[in-house]
Coordinates of C-alpha atoms in Angstrom, one line a residue:
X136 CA 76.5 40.8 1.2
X137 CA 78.2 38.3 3.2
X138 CA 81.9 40.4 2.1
X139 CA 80.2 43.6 3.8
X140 CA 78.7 42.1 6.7
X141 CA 82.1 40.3 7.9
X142 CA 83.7 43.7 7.7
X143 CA 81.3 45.7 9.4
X144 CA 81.7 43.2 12.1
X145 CA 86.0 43.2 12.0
X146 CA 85.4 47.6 13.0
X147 CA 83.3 46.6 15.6
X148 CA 85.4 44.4 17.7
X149 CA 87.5 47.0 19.4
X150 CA 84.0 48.5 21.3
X151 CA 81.9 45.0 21.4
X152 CA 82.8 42.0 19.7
X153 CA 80.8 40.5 17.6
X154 CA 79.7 37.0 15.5
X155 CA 78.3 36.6 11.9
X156 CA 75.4 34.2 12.9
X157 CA 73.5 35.6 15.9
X158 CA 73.2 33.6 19.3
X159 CA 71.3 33.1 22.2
X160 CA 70.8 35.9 24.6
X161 CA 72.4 34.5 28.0
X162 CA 71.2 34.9 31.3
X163 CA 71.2 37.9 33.5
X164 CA 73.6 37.5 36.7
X165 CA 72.7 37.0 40.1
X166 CA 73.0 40.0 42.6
X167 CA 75.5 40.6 45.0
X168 CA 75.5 40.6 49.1
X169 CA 75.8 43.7 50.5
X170 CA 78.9 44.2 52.3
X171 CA 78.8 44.5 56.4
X172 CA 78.7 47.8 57.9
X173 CA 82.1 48.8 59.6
X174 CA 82.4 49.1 63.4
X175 CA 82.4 52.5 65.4
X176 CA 85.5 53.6 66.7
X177 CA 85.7 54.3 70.3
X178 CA 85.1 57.3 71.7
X179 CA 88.4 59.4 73.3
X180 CA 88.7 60.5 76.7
X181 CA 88.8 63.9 78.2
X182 CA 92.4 65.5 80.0
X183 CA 92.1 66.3 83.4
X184 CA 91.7 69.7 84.7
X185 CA 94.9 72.1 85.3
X186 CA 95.8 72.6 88.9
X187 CA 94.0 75.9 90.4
X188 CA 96.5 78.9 91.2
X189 CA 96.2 81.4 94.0
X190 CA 98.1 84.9 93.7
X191 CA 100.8 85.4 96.8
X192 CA 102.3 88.9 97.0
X193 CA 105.0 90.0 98.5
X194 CA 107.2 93.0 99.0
X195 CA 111.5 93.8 98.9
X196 CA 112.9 96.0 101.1
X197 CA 117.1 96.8 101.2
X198 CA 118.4 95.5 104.9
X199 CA 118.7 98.4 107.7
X200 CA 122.0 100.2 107.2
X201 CA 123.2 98.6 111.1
X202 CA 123.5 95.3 109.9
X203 CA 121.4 92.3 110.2
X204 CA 118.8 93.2 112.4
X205 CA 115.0 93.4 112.1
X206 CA 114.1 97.0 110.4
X207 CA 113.4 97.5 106.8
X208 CA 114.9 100.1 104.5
X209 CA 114.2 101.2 100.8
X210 CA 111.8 99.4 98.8
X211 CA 114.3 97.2 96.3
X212 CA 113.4 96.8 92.0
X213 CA 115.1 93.8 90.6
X214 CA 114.3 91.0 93.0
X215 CA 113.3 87.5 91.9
X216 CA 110.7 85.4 93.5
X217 CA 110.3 82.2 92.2
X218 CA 108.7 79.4 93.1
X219 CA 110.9 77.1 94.0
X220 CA 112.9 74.4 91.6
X221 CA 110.8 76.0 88.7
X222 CA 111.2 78.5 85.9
X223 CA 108.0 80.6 87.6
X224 CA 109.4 83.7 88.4
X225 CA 108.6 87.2 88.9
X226 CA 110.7 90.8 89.5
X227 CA 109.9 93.0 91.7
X228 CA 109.1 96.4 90.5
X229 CA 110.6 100.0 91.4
X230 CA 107.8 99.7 94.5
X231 CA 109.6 96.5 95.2
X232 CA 106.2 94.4 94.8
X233 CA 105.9 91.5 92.8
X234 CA 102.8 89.1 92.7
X235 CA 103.9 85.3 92.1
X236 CA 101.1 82.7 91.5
X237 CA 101.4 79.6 93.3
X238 CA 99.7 76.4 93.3
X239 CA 96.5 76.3 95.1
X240 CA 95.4 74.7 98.6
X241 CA 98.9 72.4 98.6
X242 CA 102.1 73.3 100.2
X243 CA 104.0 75.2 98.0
X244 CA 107.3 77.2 98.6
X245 CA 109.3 80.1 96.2
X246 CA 112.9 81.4 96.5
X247 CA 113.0 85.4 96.9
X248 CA 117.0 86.3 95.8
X249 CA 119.2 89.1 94.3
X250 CA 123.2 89.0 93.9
X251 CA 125.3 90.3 96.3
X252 CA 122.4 89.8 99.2
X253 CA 121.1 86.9 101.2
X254 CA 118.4 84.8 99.7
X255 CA 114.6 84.2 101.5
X256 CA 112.6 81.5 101.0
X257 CA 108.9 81.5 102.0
X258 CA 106.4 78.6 102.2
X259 CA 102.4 78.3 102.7
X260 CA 99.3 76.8 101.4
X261 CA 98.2 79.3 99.0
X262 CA 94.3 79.7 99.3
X263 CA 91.9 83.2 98.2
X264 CA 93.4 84.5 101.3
X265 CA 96.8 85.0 100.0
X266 CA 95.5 88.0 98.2
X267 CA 95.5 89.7 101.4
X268 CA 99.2 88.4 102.4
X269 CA 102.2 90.6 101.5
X270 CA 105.3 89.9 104.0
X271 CA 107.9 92.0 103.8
X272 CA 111.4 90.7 102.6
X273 CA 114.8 92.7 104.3
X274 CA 117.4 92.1 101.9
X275 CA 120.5 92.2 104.1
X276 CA 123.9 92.2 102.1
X277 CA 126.6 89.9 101.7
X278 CA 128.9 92.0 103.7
X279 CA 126.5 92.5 106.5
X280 CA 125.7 88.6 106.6
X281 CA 129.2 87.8 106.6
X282 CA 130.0 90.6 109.5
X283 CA 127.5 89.3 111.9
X284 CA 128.6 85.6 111.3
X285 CA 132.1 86.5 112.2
X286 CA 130.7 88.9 115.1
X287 CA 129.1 85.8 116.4
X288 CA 131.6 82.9 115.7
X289 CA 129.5 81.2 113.0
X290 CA 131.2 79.5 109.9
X291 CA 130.5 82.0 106.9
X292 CA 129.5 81.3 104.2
X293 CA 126.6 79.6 106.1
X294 CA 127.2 75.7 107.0
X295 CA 123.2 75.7 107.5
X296 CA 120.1 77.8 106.7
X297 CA 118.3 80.0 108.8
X298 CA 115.0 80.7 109.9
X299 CA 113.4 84.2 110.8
X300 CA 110.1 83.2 113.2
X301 CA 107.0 85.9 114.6
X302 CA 103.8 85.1 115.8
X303 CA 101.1 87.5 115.7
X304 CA 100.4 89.9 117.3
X305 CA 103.8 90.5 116.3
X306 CA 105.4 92.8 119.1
X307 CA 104.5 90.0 121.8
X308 CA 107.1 89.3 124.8
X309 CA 107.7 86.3 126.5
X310 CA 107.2 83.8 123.3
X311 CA 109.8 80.9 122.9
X312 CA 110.7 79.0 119.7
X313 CA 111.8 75.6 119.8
X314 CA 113.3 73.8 116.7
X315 CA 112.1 70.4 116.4
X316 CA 115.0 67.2 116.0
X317 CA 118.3 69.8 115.5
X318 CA 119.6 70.4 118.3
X319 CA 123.1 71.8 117.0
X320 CA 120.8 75.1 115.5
X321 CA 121.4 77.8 117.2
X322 CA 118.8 79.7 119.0
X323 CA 118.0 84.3 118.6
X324 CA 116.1 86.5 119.7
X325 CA 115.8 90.0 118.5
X326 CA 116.6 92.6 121.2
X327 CA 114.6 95.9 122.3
X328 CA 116.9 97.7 118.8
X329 CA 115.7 94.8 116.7
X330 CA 119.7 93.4 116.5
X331 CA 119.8 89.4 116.3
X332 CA 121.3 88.0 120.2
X333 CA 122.2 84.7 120.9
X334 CA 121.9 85.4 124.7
X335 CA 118.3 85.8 125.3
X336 CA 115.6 83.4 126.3
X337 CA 112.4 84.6 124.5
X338 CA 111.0 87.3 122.4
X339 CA 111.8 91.2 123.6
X340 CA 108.7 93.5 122.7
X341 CA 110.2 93.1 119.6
X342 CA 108.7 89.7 118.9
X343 CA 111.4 88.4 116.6
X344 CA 114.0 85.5 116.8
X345 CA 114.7 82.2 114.7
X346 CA 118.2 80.2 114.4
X347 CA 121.3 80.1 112.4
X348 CA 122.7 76.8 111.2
X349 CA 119.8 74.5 110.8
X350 CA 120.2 71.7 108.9
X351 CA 118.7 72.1 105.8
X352 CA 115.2 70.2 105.1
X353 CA 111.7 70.9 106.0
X354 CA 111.7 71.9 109.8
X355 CA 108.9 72.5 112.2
X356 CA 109.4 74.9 115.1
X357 CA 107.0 75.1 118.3
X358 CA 105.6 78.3 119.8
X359 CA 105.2 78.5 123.4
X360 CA 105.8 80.8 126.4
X361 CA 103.2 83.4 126.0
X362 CA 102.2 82.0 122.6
X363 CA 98.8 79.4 122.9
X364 CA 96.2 78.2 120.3
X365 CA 98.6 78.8 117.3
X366 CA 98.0 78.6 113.6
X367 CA 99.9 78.8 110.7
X368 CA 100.3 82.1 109.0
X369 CA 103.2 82.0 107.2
X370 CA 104.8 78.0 106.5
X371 CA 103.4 74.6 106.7
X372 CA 100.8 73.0 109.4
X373 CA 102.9 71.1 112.1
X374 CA 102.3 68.0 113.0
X375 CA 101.4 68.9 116.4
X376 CA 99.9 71.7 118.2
X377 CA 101.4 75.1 118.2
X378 CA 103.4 73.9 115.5
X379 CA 104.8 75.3 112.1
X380 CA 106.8 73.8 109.4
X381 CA 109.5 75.3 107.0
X382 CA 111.8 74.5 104.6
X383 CA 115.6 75.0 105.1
X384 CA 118.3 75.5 102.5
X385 CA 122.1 76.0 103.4
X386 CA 122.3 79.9 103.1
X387 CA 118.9 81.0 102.7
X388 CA 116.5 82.5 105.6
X389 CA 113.1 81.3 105.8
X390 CA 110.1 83.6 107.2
X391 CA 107.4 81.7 109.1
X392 CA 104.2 83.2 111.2
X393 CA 102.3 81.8 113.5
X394 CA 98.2 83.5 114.6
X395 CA 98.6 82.9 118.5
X396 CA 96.5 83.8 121.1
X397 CA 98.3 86.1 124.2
X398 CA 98.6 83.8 127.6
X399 CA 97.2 85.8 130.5
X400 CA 98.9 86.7 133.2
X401 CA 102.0 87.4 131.6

């Protein structure tokens, strides 16, 4: 009996173990803590809004067969407007309209080009307005760029930029522009036939003028003569009254407007 019981035991050992004479039961152990609950992580935090666009439109015209003067010919496919220093871009279509949207309620500017003709740039503060906005954009040619310059004694290619100024109501006499801190610009008015002259004083009832060579950066311009109580249409708020600001790049034209009021008596 004792023979079996020892072996009974020995095939037991690899699940419990076990002893021929039997022992004490031993006590049971004592429970363990709980662990501590883990933290809560912190909460992330939201992105900011993206900036608000407005639509600006526009439209692309070839340059009048005379030359550089005010007049618009064929609506031109293929231009780029982009705003500027960005990849935003838009063509214009076989219209020659192209809707580009610009940052909202914050000066913004774009870059309207094609090879083989002068660049524009254009600047405002887009807002809902600028849905009704669509300037037109003369394309004027190399050639014809370079034939005025040399018509007029100006350095071609352009030293300077150039800007193209109206106020409205846009065929207006008697209205000056006055470039503010560059005085080397030089001053134009658009005649009765819409051609660029460097001789006149104010607007002709054609209501256009600007200047060539104006050294490139952002540029105001004062309205005055027949122009009063100004405000921005096209281009930046001045820092003064009757006062409009642009930017200028070395052979690009800029377009700026002004809303003016028509001085009596005049």
């Amino acid at each position: 009996m004792r023979i079996l019981s020892t072996f009974i035991c020995v095939l037991a050992l690899g699940v419990m173990g076990c002893s021929e004479t039997a022992g004490t039961g031993g006590s049971g152990g004592t429970a363990g803590d709980g662990g501590q609950g883990g933290s809560a992580g912190v909460g992330g935090v939201g992105g900011e809004g993206g900036t608000a666009n407005a639509a600006h439109y526009l439209t692309t015209y070839e340059g009048p067969p005379e030359g550089v003067k005010m007049g618009l010919g064929p609506r031109l496919e293929g231009v780029e407007a982009c705003e500027t220093d960005t990849s935003n871009c838009v063509t214009t279509d076989a219209d020659g309209k192209a809707q580009l949207m610009l940052p909202a309620n914050q000066e913004a500017s774009y870059i309207v080009s094609l090879d083989g003709r002068m660049p524009w740039m254009g600047a405002e503060v887009p807002n809902d307005v600028s849905v009704f906005l669509r300037p037109g954009y003369a394309m004027w040619s190399d050639e014809d760029v370079e034939t005025f310059a040399e018509t007029n004694m100006i350095p071609y290619p352009l030293t300077g930029g150039a800007v193209l100024l109206h106020m409205n109501p846009t065929r207006t006499e008697g209205v000056t522009f006055t470039l503010v801190d560059d005085a080397g610009a030089l001053a134009y008015y658009a005649d009765e036939d819409g051609f660029f002259r460097f001789d006149l004083a104010a607007t002709t009832v054609n209501g256009f003028g600007g200047f060539f060579e104006v050294a490139p950066g952002d540029r105001q311009i004062e309205f005055g003569g027949t122009a009063t109580n100004c405000t921005e249409a096209f281009g930046w708020p001045g820092d003064a009254p009757n006062r409009v600001k642009v930017p200028v790049r070395v052979g690009h034209i800029t377009l700026a407007s002004m809303n003016c009021d028509v001085q009596q008596g005049q």
